[in-house]
């Protein structure tokens, strides 16, 4: 038996609601509505998003008061179109090249993520 099993992903963000919405647009996710039926969570609460098809992990966006300042130690890998993500507001960190089959982009708050070509 293992000591742990995967549950969710969590990202810290200065504007956690805006970043959650950006990732919803980028990946076709949706915000998880509050369990109590309220229209929205209190402003200082984390925002969870989910894959409506149920294939991807639940991702939480946690409010923090400090900006990202160093390279991520952990990051997301996604299948997608880097140019489409750039048009949504991502920034290019590094294009794929000989021997490296993924692009590295950063979301609007600077969190790096790798973009792989979609599989057929």
Tab-separated table of N, CA and C in Angstrom:
chain	number	residue	atom	x	y	z
A	1	UNK	N	0.850	-1.188	0.000
A	1	UNK	CA	0.000	0.000	0.000
A	1	UNK	C	0.890	1.243	0.000
A	2	UNK	N	0.511	2.244	-0.779
A	2	UNK	CA	1.298	3.477	-0.850
A	2	UNK	C	0.957	4.410	0.305
A	3	UNK	N	1.843	5.344	0.542
A	3	UNK	CA	1.634	6.316	1.615
A	3	UNK	C	0.688	7.438	1.192
A	4	UNK	N	0.503	7.628	-0.127
A	4	UNK	CA	-0.379	8.697	-0.608
A	4	UNK	C	-0.908	8.342	-1.985
A	5	UNK	N	-1.956	9.034	-2.399
A	5	UNK	CA	-2.460	8.912	-3.764
A	5	UNK	C	-2.868	10.294	-4.251
A	6	UNK	N	-2.823	10.487	-5.563
A	6	UNK	CA	-3.097	11.793	-6.148
A	6	UNK	C	-4.533	12.230	-5.849
A	7	UNK	N	-4.703	13.524	-5.538
A	7	UNK	CA	-6.030	14.102	-5.308
A	7	UNK	C	-6.302	15.197	-6.317
A	8	UNK	N	-5.644	16.351	-6.199
A	8	UNK	CA	-5.889	17.520	-7.037
A	8	UNK	C	-4.570	18.236	-7.322
A	9	UNK	N	-4.630	19.233	-8.209
A	9	UNK	CA	-3.525	20.165	-8.424
A	9	UNK	C	-3.908	21.486	-7.786
A	10	UNK	N	-2.916	22.253	-7.370
A	10	UNK	CA	-3.179	23.581	-6.809
A	10	UNK	C	-2.126	24.557	-7.324
A	11	UNK	N	-2.579	25.741	-7.751
A	11	UNK	CA	-1.692	26.805	-8.202
A	11	UNK	C	-1.954	28.054	-7.374
A	12	UNK	N	-0.898	28.742	-6.984
A	12	UNK	CA	-1.041	30.013	-6.284
A	12	UNK	C	-1.119	31.133	-7.305
A	13	UNK	N	-1.882	32.188	-6.994
A	13	UNK	CA	-2.041	33.285	-7.943
A	13	UNK	C	-2.392	34.577	-7.211
A	14	UNK	N	-1.850	35.673	-7.718
A	14	UNK	CA	-2.225	36.995	-7.191
A	14	UNK	C	-3.701	37.269	-7.464
A	15	UNK	N	-4.121	37.071	-8.707
A	15	UNK	CA	-5.526	37.236	-9.083
A	15	UNK	C	-6.062	35.848	-9.412
A	16	UNK	N	-6.360	35.096	-8.353
A	16	UNK	CA	-6.715	33.689	-8.506
A	16	UNK	C	-7.991	33.472	-9.319
A	17	UNK	N	-8.943	34.395	-9.237
A	17	UNK	CA	-10.177	34.247	-10.013
A	17	UNK	C	-9.901	34.444	-11.502
A	18	UNK	N	-9.131	35.473	-11.846
A	18	UNK	CA	-8.810	35.718	-13.256
A	18	UNK	C	-7.977	34.576	-13.827
A	19	UNK	N	-7.025	34.057	-13.053
A	19	UNK	CA	-6.196	32.966	-13.566
A	19	UNK	C	-7.024	31.692	-13.725
A	20	UNK	N	-7.937	31.432	-12.803
A	20	UNK	CA	-8.836	30.279	-12.950
A	20	UNK	C	-9.651	30.413	-14.229
A	21	UNK	N	-10.155	31.605	-14.492
A	21	UNK	CA	-10.947	31.820	-15.707
A	21	UNK	C	-10.083	31.663	-16.961
A	22	UNK	N	-8.821	32.112	-16.903
A	22	UNK	CA	-7.929	31.958	-18.055
A	22	UNK	C	-7.735	30.478	-18.373
A	23	UNK	N	-7.446	29.684	-17.347
A	23	UNK	CA	-7.244	28.258	-17.567
A	23	UNK	C	-8.541	27.578	-18.007
A	24	UNK	N	-9.697	28.043	-17.536
A	24	UNK	CA	-10.977	27.504	-18.025
A	24	UNK	C	-11.088	27.717	-19.532
A	25	UNK	N	-10.783	28.919	-19.989
A	25	UNK	CA	-10.837	29.224	-21.413
A	25	UNK	C	-9.806	28.402	-22.180
A	26	UNK	N	-8.599	28.326	-21.663
A	26	UNK	CA	-7.520	27.621	-22.355
A	26	UNK	C	-7.796	26.130	-22.498
A	27	UNK	N	-8.380	25.511	-21.472
A	27	UNK	CA	-8.521	24.055	-21.475
A	27	UNK	C	-9.959	23.564	-21.569
A	28	UNK	N	-10.919	24.472	-21.700
A	28	UNK	CA	-12.306	24.031	-21.770
A	28	UNK	C	-12.841	23.548	-20.432
A	29	UNK	N	-12.221	24.001	-19.361
A	29	UNK	CA	-12.679	23.660	-18.014
A	29	UNK	C	-13.806	24.603	-17.608
A	30	UNK	N	-14.361	24.363	-16.435
A	30	UNK	CA	-15.388	25.224	-15.870
A	30	UNK	C	-15.157	25.355	-14.368
A	31	UNK	N	-15.616	26.482	-13.824
A	31	UNK	CA	-15.535	26.636	-12.368
A	31	UNK	C	-16.477	25.645	-11.697
A	32	UNK	N	-16.052	25.132	-10.553
A	32	UNK	CA	-16.908	24.269	-9.742
A	32	UNK	C	-17.792	25.183	-8.907
A	33	UNK	N	-19.114	25.043	-9.005
A	33	UNK	CA	-19.976	25.930	-8.217
A	33	UNK	C	-19.858	25.620	-6.720
A	34	UNK	N	-20.088	26.628	-5.864
A	34	UNK	CA	-20.058	26.380	-4.419
A	34	UNK	C	-21.095	25.334	-4.026
A	35	UNK	N	-20.753	24.511	-3.062
A	35	UNK	CA	-21.638	23.438	-2.621
A	35	UNK	C	-22.924	23.969	-2.001
A	36	UNK	N	-22.879	25.172	-1.430
A	36	UNK	CA	-24.051	25.718	-0.738
A	36	UNK	C	-25.037	26.409	-1.675
A	37	UNK	N	-24.760	26.368	-2.990
A	37	UNK	CA	-25.651	26.983	-3.957
A	37	UNK	C	-25.465	28.479	-4.130
A	38	UNK	N	-24.487	29.061	-3.460
A	38	UNK	CA	-24.219	30.499	-3.599
A	38	UNK	C	-23.716	30.781	-5.017
A	39	UNK	N	-23.853	32.021	-5.448
A	39	UNK	CA	-23.411	32.407	-6.785
A	39	UNK	C	-21.893	32.353	-6.915
A	40	UNK	N	-21.166	32.673	-5.847
A	40	UNK	CA	-19.711	32.689	-5.895
A	40	UNK	C	-19.173	32.442	-4.493
A	41	UNK	N	-17.919	32.053	-4.418
A	41	UNK	CA	-17.248	31.886	-3.126
A	41	UNK	C	-16.789	33.253	-2.622
A	42	UNK	N	-16.552	33.370	-1.329
A	42	UNK	CA	-15.968	34.624	-0.835
A	42	UNK	C	-14.664	34.919	-1.582
A	43	UNK	N	-14.337	36.194	-1.763
A	43	UNK	CA	-13.206	36.622	-2.576
A	43	UNK	C	-11.865	36.050	-2.183
A	44	UNK	N	-11.670	35.708	-0.923
A	44	UNK	CA	-10.375	35.205	-0.476
A	44	UNK	C	-10.321	33.673	-0.437
A	45	UNK	N	-11.323	32.996	-0.946
A	45	UNK	CA	-11.333	31.532	-0.980
A	45	UNK	C	-10.754	31.019	-2.287
A	46	UNK	N	-10.127	29.850	-2.269
A	46	UNK	CA	-9.627	29.252	-3.504
A	46	UNK	C	-10.767	28.992	-4.497
A	47	UNK	N	-10.412	28.969	-5.783
A	47	UNK	CA	-11.374	28.704	-6.853
A	47	UNK	C	-11.005	27.376	-7.507
A	48	UNK	N	-11.890	26.367	-7.431
A	48	UNK	CA	-11.620	25.107	-8.119
A	48	UNK	C	-12.220	25.117	-9.523
A	49	UNK	N	-11.491	24.501	-10.466
A	49	UNK	CA	-12.020	24.317	-11.820
A	49	UNK	C	-11.925	22.842	-12.170
A	50	UNK	N	-12.820	22.414	-13.097
A	50	UNK	CA	-12.862	20.994	-13.449
A	50	UNK	C	-13.078	20.822	-14.947
A	51	UNK	N	-12.696	19.659	-15.412
A	51	UNK	CA	-12.935	19.246	-16.781
A	51	UNK	C	-14.373	18.740	-16.844
A	52	UNK	N	-15.262	19.390	-17.609
A	52	UNK	CA	-16.655	18.942	-17.636
A	52	UNK	C	-16.815	17.525	-18.190
A	53	UNK	N	-15.829	17.043	-18.960
A	53	UNK	CA	-15.880	15.675	-19.476
A	53	UNK	C	-15.380	14.661	-18.444
A	54	UNK	N	-14.798	15.152	-17.341
A	54	UNK	CA	-14.335	14.263	-16.286
A	54	UNK	C	-13.011	13.580	-16.552
A	55	UNK	N	-12.272	14.026	-17.576
A	55	UNK	CA	-10.996	13.364	-17.912
A	55	UNK	C	-9.803	13.968	-17.181
A	56	UNK	N	-9.832	15.257	-16.931
A	56	UNK	CA	-8.686	15.934	-16.334
A	56	UNK	C	-8.833	16.095	-14.828
A	57	UNK	N	-7.755	16.471	-14.172
A	57	UNK	CA	-7.787	16.634	-12.717
A	57	UNK	C	-8.496	17.922	-12.298
A	58	UNK	N	-8.955	17.946	-11.082
A	58	UNK	CA	-9.471	19.168	-10.463
A	58	UNK	C	-8.268	20.067	-10.177
A	59	UNK	N	-8.388	21.357	-10.505
A	59	UNK	CA	-7.304	22.307	-10.262
A	59	UNK	C	-7.829	23.430	-9.380
A	60	UNK	N	-7.111	23.718	-8.309
A	60	UNK	CA	-7.460	24.791	-7.378
A	60	UNK	C	-6.554	25.987	-7.623
A	61	UNK	N	-7.121	27.183	-7.579
A	61	UNK	CA	-6.355	28.426	-7.682
A	61	UNK	C	-6.469	29.132	-6.339
A	62	UNK	N	-5.325	29.212	-5.661
A	62	UNK	CA	-5.277	29.748	-4.303
A	62	UNK	C	-4.785	31.184	-4.307
A	63	UNK	N	-5.470	32.080	-3.592
A	63	UNK	CA	-5.014	33.472	-3.537
A	63	UNK	C	-3.762	33.607	-2.675
A	64	UNK	N	-2.783	34.336	-3.196
A	64	UNK	CA	-1.571	34.655	-2.446
A	64	UNK	C	-1.262	36.134	-2.652
A	65	UNK	N	-0.441	36.689	-1.786
A	65	UNK	CA	-0.156	38.126	-1.862
A	65	UNK	C	1.152	38.455	-2.562
A	66	UNK	N	1.945	37.438	-2.904
A	66	UNK	CA	3.235	37.695	-3.543
A	66	UNK	C	3.240	37.165	-4.975
A	67	UNK	N	3.926	37.871	-5.886
A	67	UNK	CA	4.010	37.397	-7.273
A	67	UNK	C	4.991	36.233	-7.397
A	68	UNK	N	4.869	35.481	-8.479
A	68	UNK	CA	5.821	34.420	-8.776
A	68	UNK	C	7.156	35.080	-9.120
A	69	UNK	N	8.240	34.569	-8.551
A	69	UNK	CA	9.537	35.208	-8.772
A	69	UNK	C	10.610	34.272	-9.327
A	70	UNK	N	10.424	32.973	-9.222
A	70	UNK	CA	11.439	32.032	-9.709
A	70	UNK	C	10.773	30.965	-10.575
A	71	UNK	N	11.598	30.157	-11.233
A	71	UNK	CA	11.090	29.086	-12.091
A	71	UNK	C	10.273	28.083	-11.269
A	72	UNK	N	9.207	27.582	-11.896
A	72	UNK	CA	8.387	26.554	-11.250
A	72	UNK	C	9.228	25.307	-10.965
A	73	UNK	N	8.979	24.676	-9.854
A	73	UNK	CA	9.593	23.382	-9.568
A	73	UNK	C	8.690	22.258	-10.064
A	74	UNK	N	7.406	22.555	-10.233
A	74	UNK	CA	6.438	21.614	-10.784
A	74	UNK	C	5.617	22.404	-11.799
A	75	UNK	N	5.189	21.745	-12.871
A	75	UNK	CA	4.428	22.467	-13.894
A	75	UNK	C	3.414	21.543	-14.543
A	76	UNK	N	2.525	22.122	-15.330
A	76	UNK	CA	1.541	21.356	-16.080
A	76	UNK	C	2.102	21.023	-17.464
A	77	UNK	N	1.760	19.858	-17.976
A	77	UNK	CA	1.996	19.476	-19.362
A	77	UNK	C	0.622	19.350	-19.997
A	78	UNK	N	0.425	19.988	-21.150
A	78	UNK	CA	-0.866	19.936	-21.836
A	78	UNK	C	-0.648	19.589	-23.303
A	79	UNK	N	-1.677	19.013	-23.924
A	79	UNK	CA	-1.726	18.874	-25.372
A	79	UNK	C	-2.446	20.112	-25.881
A	80	UNK	N	-1.940	20.731	-26.943
A	80	UNK	CA	-2.643	21.886	-27.460
A	80	UNK	C	-1.887	22.607	-28.550
A	81	UNK	N	-2.449	23.740	-28.929
A	81	UNK	CA	-1.908	24.594	-29.976
A	81	UNK	C	-1.234	25.784	-29.312
A	82	UNK	N	0.095	25.857	-29.330
A	82	UNK	CA	0.777	26.953	-28.646
A	82	UNK	C	0.377	28.329	-29.174
A	83	UNK	N	0.131	28.444	-30.480
A	83	UNK	CA	-0.256	29.746	-31.023
A	83	UNK	C	-1.628	30.176	-30.512
A	84	UNK	N	-2.541	29.231	-30.374
A	84	UNK	CA	-3.858	29.558	-29.813
A	84	UNK	C	-3.721	29.999	-28.355
A	85	UNK	N	-2.849	29.332	-27.607
A	85	UNK	CA	-2.632	29.717	-26.208
A	85	UNK	C	-1.972	31.087	-26.114
A	86	UNK	N	-1.046	31.370	-27.021
A	86	UNK	CA	-0.424	32.698	-27.049
A	86	UNK	C	-1.469	33.772	-27.342
A	87	UNK	N	-2.418	33.467	-28.224
A	87	UNK	CA	-3.457	34.446	-28.548
A	87	UNK	C	-4.397	34.687	-27.370
A	88	UNK	N	-4.451	33.750	-26.425
A	88	UNK	CA	-5.277	33.914	-25.219
A	88	UNK	C	-4.557	34.689	-24.120
A	89	UNK	N	-3.251	34.956	-24.309
A	89	UNK	CA	-2.515	35.721	-23.313
A	89	UNK	C	-1.341	35.010	-22.682
A	90	UNK	N	-1.058	33.780	-23.111
A	90	UNK	CA	0.153	33.107	-22.635
A	90	UNK	C	1.361	33.811	-23.252
A	91	UNK	N	2.527	33.595	-22.667
A	91	UNK	CA	3.757	34.130	-23.236
A	91	UNK	C	4.685	32.969	-23.584
A	92	UNK	N	5.481	33.190	-24.617
A	92	UNK	CA	6.412	32.167	-25.069
A	92	UNK	C	7.679	32.209	-24.221
A	93	UNK	N	8.048	31.049	-23.689
A	93	UNK	CA	9.309	30.913	-22.960
A	93	UNK	C	10.358	30.293	-23.876
A	94	UNK	N	9.966	29.228	-24.598
A	94	UNK	CA	10.884	28.571	-25.532
A	94	UNK	C	10.094	27.746	-26.540
A	95	UNK	N	10.428	27.886	-27.811
A	95	UNK	CA	9.807	27.084	-28.872
A	95	UNK	C	10.434	25.704	-28.918
A	96	UNK	N	9.655	24.727	-29.377
A	96	UNK	CA	10.213	23.382	-29.592
A	96	UNK	C	11.314	23.465	-30.630
A	97	UNK	N	12.247	22.571	-30.553
A	97	UNK	CA	13.376	22.578	-31.475
A	97	UNK	C	13.866	21.149	-31.661
A	98	UNK	N	14.939	20.988	-32.405
A	98	UNK	CA	15.498	19.654	-32.648
A	98	UNK	C	15.703	18.925	-31.327
A	99	UNK	N	15.106	17.760	-31.238
A	99	UNK	CA	15.282	16.933	-30.055
A	99	UNK	C	14.365	17.281	-28.894
A	100	UNK	N	13.684	18.412	-28.957
A	100	UNK	CA	12.754	18.791	-27.886
A	100	UNK	C	11.391	19.001	-28.529
A	101	UNK	N	10.444	18.131	-28.202
A	101	UNK	CA	9.177	18.095	-28.922
A	101	UNK	C	8.041	18.865	-28.248
A	102	UNK	N	8.362	19.826	-27.414
A	102	UNK	CA	7.321	20.626	-26.770
A	102	UNK	C	7.744	22.085	-26.712
A	103	UNK	N	6.723	22.952	-26.670
A	103	UNK	CA	6.945	24.384	-26.439
A	103	UNK	C	6.797	24.641	-24.952
A	104	UNK	N	7.483	25.635	-24.455
A	104	UNK	CA	7.273	26.070	-23.071
A	104	UNK	C	6.629	27.451	-23.132
A	105	UNK	N	5.492	27.560	-22.484
A	105	UNK	CA	4.765	28.820	-22.392
A	105	UNK	C	4.603	29.174	-20.925
A	106	UNK	N	4.113	30.367	-20.658
A	106	UNK	CA	3.777	30.787	-19.299
A	106	UNK	C	2.374	31.378	-19.325
A	107	UNK	N	1.596	31.098	-18.293
A	107	UNK	CA	0.253	31.659	-18.202
A	107	UNK	C	0.351	33.145	-17.841
A	108	UNK	N	-0.751	33.864	-17.748
A	108	UNK	CA	-0.679	35.307	-17.481
A	108	UNK	C	0.023	35.711	-16.181
A	109	UNK	N	0.182	34.780	-15.229
A	109	UNK	CA	0.915	35.107	-13.999
A	109	UNK	C	2.329	34.548	-14.008
A	110	UNK	N	2.769	34.007	-15.146
A	110	UNK	CA	4.147	33.557	-15.270
A	110	UNK	C	4.400	32.110	-14.924
A	111	UNK	N	3.363	31.319	-14.676
A	111	UNK	CA	3.540	29.893	-14.380
A	111	UNK	C	3.845	29.144	-15.667
A	112	UNK	N	5.024	28.535	-15.744
A	112	UNK	CA	5.421	27.827	-16.946
A	112	UNK	C	4.614	26.552	-17.115
A	113	UNK	N	4.362	26.198	-18.381
A	113	UNK	CA	3.730	24.926	-18.704
A	113	UNK	C	4.220	24.483	-20.076
A	114	UNK	N	4.248	23.174	-20.305
A	114	UNK	CA	4.724	22.620	-21.555
A	114	UNK	C	3.538	22.250	-22.430
A	115	UNK	N	3.670	22.563	-23.730
A	115	UNK	CA	2.596	22.294	-24.683
A	115	UNK	C	3.096	21.287	-25.714
A	116	UNK	N	2.443	20.144	-25.762
A	116	UNK	CA	2.752	19.076	-26.708
A	116	UNK	C	1.719	19.076	-27.823
A	117	UNK	N	2.121	18.653	-29.015
A	117	UNK	CA	1.192	18.555	-30.140
A	117	UNK	C	0.080	17.581	-29.776
A	118	UNK	N	-1.156	17.914	-30.162
A	118	UNK	CA	-2.274	17.002	-29.873
A	118	UNK	C	-2.046	15.639	-30.509
A	119	UNK	N	-2.528	14.622	-29.856
A	119	UNK	CA	-2.451	13.266	-30.395
A	119	UNK	C	-3.675	13.033	-31.267
A	120	UNK	N	-3.506	12.263	-32.362
A	120	UNK	CA	-4.662	12.019	-33.238
A	120	UNK	C	-5.756	11.226	-32.535
